[in-house]
Every structure is written in C-alpha cells, then in structure tokens.
C-alpha cells in the first residue's frame, strides 16, 4: 500500500510538472485514499500534506471553470509549499526539506524561498558546496529592495568548513557591510585565528565585544 501511495504521488507530480492539473488532482486524491485505507499506522503529516495538495488542485480546477487568472493559483501553491517545507525544517527533517524544495523547483523556478531553504538544509547535512550554491541563488533572486546578510554569513561558515578561508573572509566581510552584527565579527575573528592572523583576529573580536560585551566578553582571554 505504501508503495502504491508513493507511485500515485510521483504520478501526480509528473502531471503537475506538465501542467495537466486535472490528472494531477486525480492522483493526489488516489494517494490520499491509499493513506486512509492503509493497514499501517497513518503518518498524519503525509495525510495532511496530501489533503492540502488536493485542495490546491481543486482551487486550480475552480479557477479554470471561472476564468480566474491562474497566477493566483500559483501564488497559493507557493504558499502551500513554503508552509509545509517550513514544517519539516522546524522538525529538523533536513532530508525531507531537501526533497520537498527540490521537487518544488521542478514546478516553479526560480524561487527565492526554495533556494534559501535548500541552502539551510544542505548546510545542516554538511553538503557545503550545495549550500553555497543555493544561498548564492537565493541572493540572486531575493525580493527587490531587500538584503539577506545572514546568507553571506552562512556562505562564510560553509567555506570555513571547506577550509577555503579567504572565501570565508570575503563572505563574512560582505555580511558585515550589510549589517555590522557582532555575530558576524565573531565568525570573522574565528577564521583569522585559523589563519594565524592574530592582529586581524583581535580587531574582529574587539568589535564583537564592543557590540555585545555580555556575550563576547570572554574573548578578552583569547586576545590577551
């Protein structure tokens, strides 16, 4: 039964990709029925997800019948993906987050939310090159007029894990240019320490202490 449900889900996404929405709806509904009739313990998250997809497909069918602009459907579908993806992220199920947002990109790309979520999830699973790739894509397609300086901090952390310290410094510096946050100075000081550039380390640590002495006051011991 589980295998059949997965087959129906995959068929539904295949039809979604080709915009055969009525067929997609039928397979989502079949998958939902498979879950209801399963003798195994029902996964409430899967059931809820299938239910939401079915609702989304119904919205699209109604939009066609009433000549509503289909952009409204895609807006709702994007919100649905984002909501469910965040749910998996909050549960720490990073592999599900990756699978979910990768699938989202087969339907709607470019997508800022998917890129940023994948950057986070790949960093959590220690696939740092992929994390860097998706954080850079998120920066490329970020909403107009907005900055996400913490993406550069995350890129810096990924490069640091890869021991590409000069690239890490470049990313941390960019984050600080956008927002002189003590956390970023702390990370910058750490990478200078790894390089043995202690004068630069001291400057960065002192700035972190200046901005938040309660949290980073202990760094005086490292400086001295």
C-alpha atoms as one frame of an Amber mdcrd trajectory, in Angstrom:
protein
   0.000   0.000   0.000   2.822   2.405   0.856   4.492   1.671  -2.491   1.229
   2.350  -4.321   0.808   5.648  -2.476   4.318   6.722  -3.457   3.612   5.760
  -7.071   0.447   7.876  -7.078   2.313  10.830  -5.537   5.034  10.580  -8.181
   2.418  10.393 -10.948   0.688  13.457  -9.516   3.896  15.473  -9.549   4.665
  14.334 -13.095   1.311  15.691 -14.261   1.819  18.859 -12.234   5.111  19.461
 -13.997   3.402  19.291 -17.397   0.506  21.402 -16.077  -2.036  18.586 -16.524
  -3.750  19.689 -13.355  -6.884  17.581 -13.529  -4.803  14.417 -13.846  -2.570
  15.618 -11.017  -5.600  16.096  -8.795  -6.822  12.570  -9.501  -3.519  11.028
  -8.477  -3.240  13.162  -5.338  -6.710  12.017  -4.365  -5.754   8.391  -5.038
  -2.675   8.798  -2.870  -4.812  10.280  -0.120  -7.215   7.321  -0.367  -4.283
   4.898  -0.200  -3.187   6.571   3.025  -6.674   6.359   4.537  -7.038   2.656
   3.668  -3.532   1.687   4.737  -3.310  -1.016   7.415  -0.094   0.547   8.674
  -0.047   3.400  11.175  -1.066   6.545   9.325   1.512   9.298   9.074  -0.560
  12.419   9.934   1.981  14.691   8.232   1.740  12.820   4.935  -2.033  12.754
   5.169  -2.214  16.483   5.864   0.186  17.186   3.006  -1.870  15.164   0.545
  -5.037  16.835   1.731  -3.513  20.268   1.158  -2.313  19.350  -2.324  -5.774
  18.109  -3.191  -7.236  21.402  -2.006  -4.726  23.269  -4.154  -5.708  21.244
  -7.200  -9.376  21.960  -6.511  -8.594  25.671  -6.394  -6.996  25.384  -9.809
  -9.939  23.474 -11.273 -12.314  26.145  -9.997 -10.053  28.849 -11.419 -10.257
  27.283 -14.873 -14.014  26.933 -14.684 -14.495  30.550 -13.627 -11.711  32.014
 -15.810  -9.727  33.203 -12.807  -6.137  34.183 -13.552  -4.038  31.071 -12.912
  -1.296  33.226 -11.344  -3.479  33.302  -8.243  -3.314  29.518  -8.126   0.464
  29.503  -8.357   0.642  32.074  -5.564  -1.416  29.789  -3.340   0.597  26.730
  -4.337   3.847  28.535  -3.477   2.461  29.471  -0.054   1.493  25.842   0.491
   4.950  24.558  -0.408   6.571  27.166   1.818   4.294  26.299   4.743   4.880
  22.551   4.527   8.607  22.949   3.859   8.972  25.091   6.961   7.130  22.464
   8.950   9.739  19.845   8.027  12.522  22.348   8.745  11.183  23.036  12.235
  11.124  19.291  12.874  14.784  19.057  11.848  13.944  16.669   8.996  16.527
  18.104   6.634  16.396  15.307   4.067  12.638  15.845   3.716  13.218  19.587
   3.398  15.673  18.935   0.571  13.380  16.512  -1.244  10.405  18.818  -0.801
  12.027  22.008  -2.083  13.913  20.247  -4.880  10.536  18.994  -6.053   9.119
  22.490  -5.703  11.790  23.774  -8.083  10.626  21.348 -10.770   7.340  23.252
 -10.778   8.303  26.837 -10.081  11.813  28.084 -10.717  13.375  30.497  -9.944
  12.056  30.596  -6.389  13.713  32.558  -3.604  12.101  30.605  -0.756  13.164
  27.247  -2.161  16.738  28.413  -2.726  17.126  29.781   0.800  15.577  26.673
   2.389  17.833  24.387   0.370  20.868  26.432   1.361  19.979  25.912   5.006
  19.152  22.214   4.675  22.293  21.365   2.712  24.411  23.183   5.297  22.738
  21.148   8.044  23.549  17.923   6.181  27.148  19.139   5.669  26.851  19.323
   1.871  28.586  22.677   1.915  29.133  23.189  -1.812  25.410  22.728  -2.430
  24.626  25.043   0.484  26.828  27.750  -1.060  25.208  27.216  -4.461  21.669
  27.682  -3.162  22.476  30.611  -0.867  24.030  32.350  -3.870  20.906  31.584
  -5.909  18.774  32.997  -3.101  20.825  36.190  -3.159  20.417  36.376  -6.917
  16.625  36.133  -6.741  15.925  37.897  -3.450  12.951  40.281  -3.323  13.699
  43.708  -4.770  14.952  46.177  -2.180  15.701  43.540   0.453  19.034  42.257
   1.753  19.687  38.963   3.468  23.079  39.491   5.043  22.880  36.257   7.012
  23.081  34.338   3.730  26.637  35.668   3.391  27.372  34.614   6.953  26.118
  31.120   6.164  28.223  31.074   2.996  31.211  32.089   5.104  30.570  29.233
   7.543  30.334  26.782   4.643  33.615  27.973   3.137  35.194  27.775   6.591
  34.145  24.138   6.894  35.689  23.542   3.457  38.889  25.247   4.711  38.595
  27.901   1.989  39.368  30.631   4.476  39.916  33.555   2.109  36.486  32.989
   0.583  35.044  32.755   4.094  36.592  36.136   4.962  35.106  37.646   1.811
  31.635  36.339   2.703  31.791  37.463   6.352  33.011  40.888   5.266  30.051
  41.212   2.904  27.670  40.273   5.731  29.242  42.942   7.959  28.951  45.563
   5.206  25.212  44.912   5.089  24.748  44.625   8.863  27.608  45.173  11.385
  26.307  42.452  13.671  28.531  41.163  16.488  27.934  37.545  15.478  29.491
  38.178  12.073  32.529  39.849  13.640  32.908  36.806  15.879  32.907  34.490
  12.870  35.365  36.743  11.070  37.692  36.652  14.091  37.477  32.858  14.185
  38.636  32.452  10.603  41.509  34.901  11.118  42.515  32.814  14.146  42.563
  29.705  11.942  44.861  31.538   9.524  47.135  32.684  12.334  46.445  36.350
  11.505  46.136  37.403  15.124  46.108  41.182  14.622  43.059  40.860  12.358
  41.537  38.355  14.768  41.949  40.856  17.599  40.268  43.636  15.619  37.277
  41.454  14.809  36.918  40.107  18.345  37.193  43.592  19.873  34.399  44.760
  17.607  32.226  41.815  18.674  32.922  42.669  22.345  32.131  46.342  21.728
  28.760  45.438  20.265  27.835  42.767  22.837  30.155  42.519  25.836  27.780
  40.239  27.757  28.017  37.525  25.108  31.547  38.027  23.838  33.397  39.423
  26.842  35.136  36.080  27.317  37.092  36.762  24.125  39.382  39.101  26.077
  41.146  35.954  27.256  41.850  34.920  23.662  43.042  38.386  22.724  45.436
  38.602  25.637
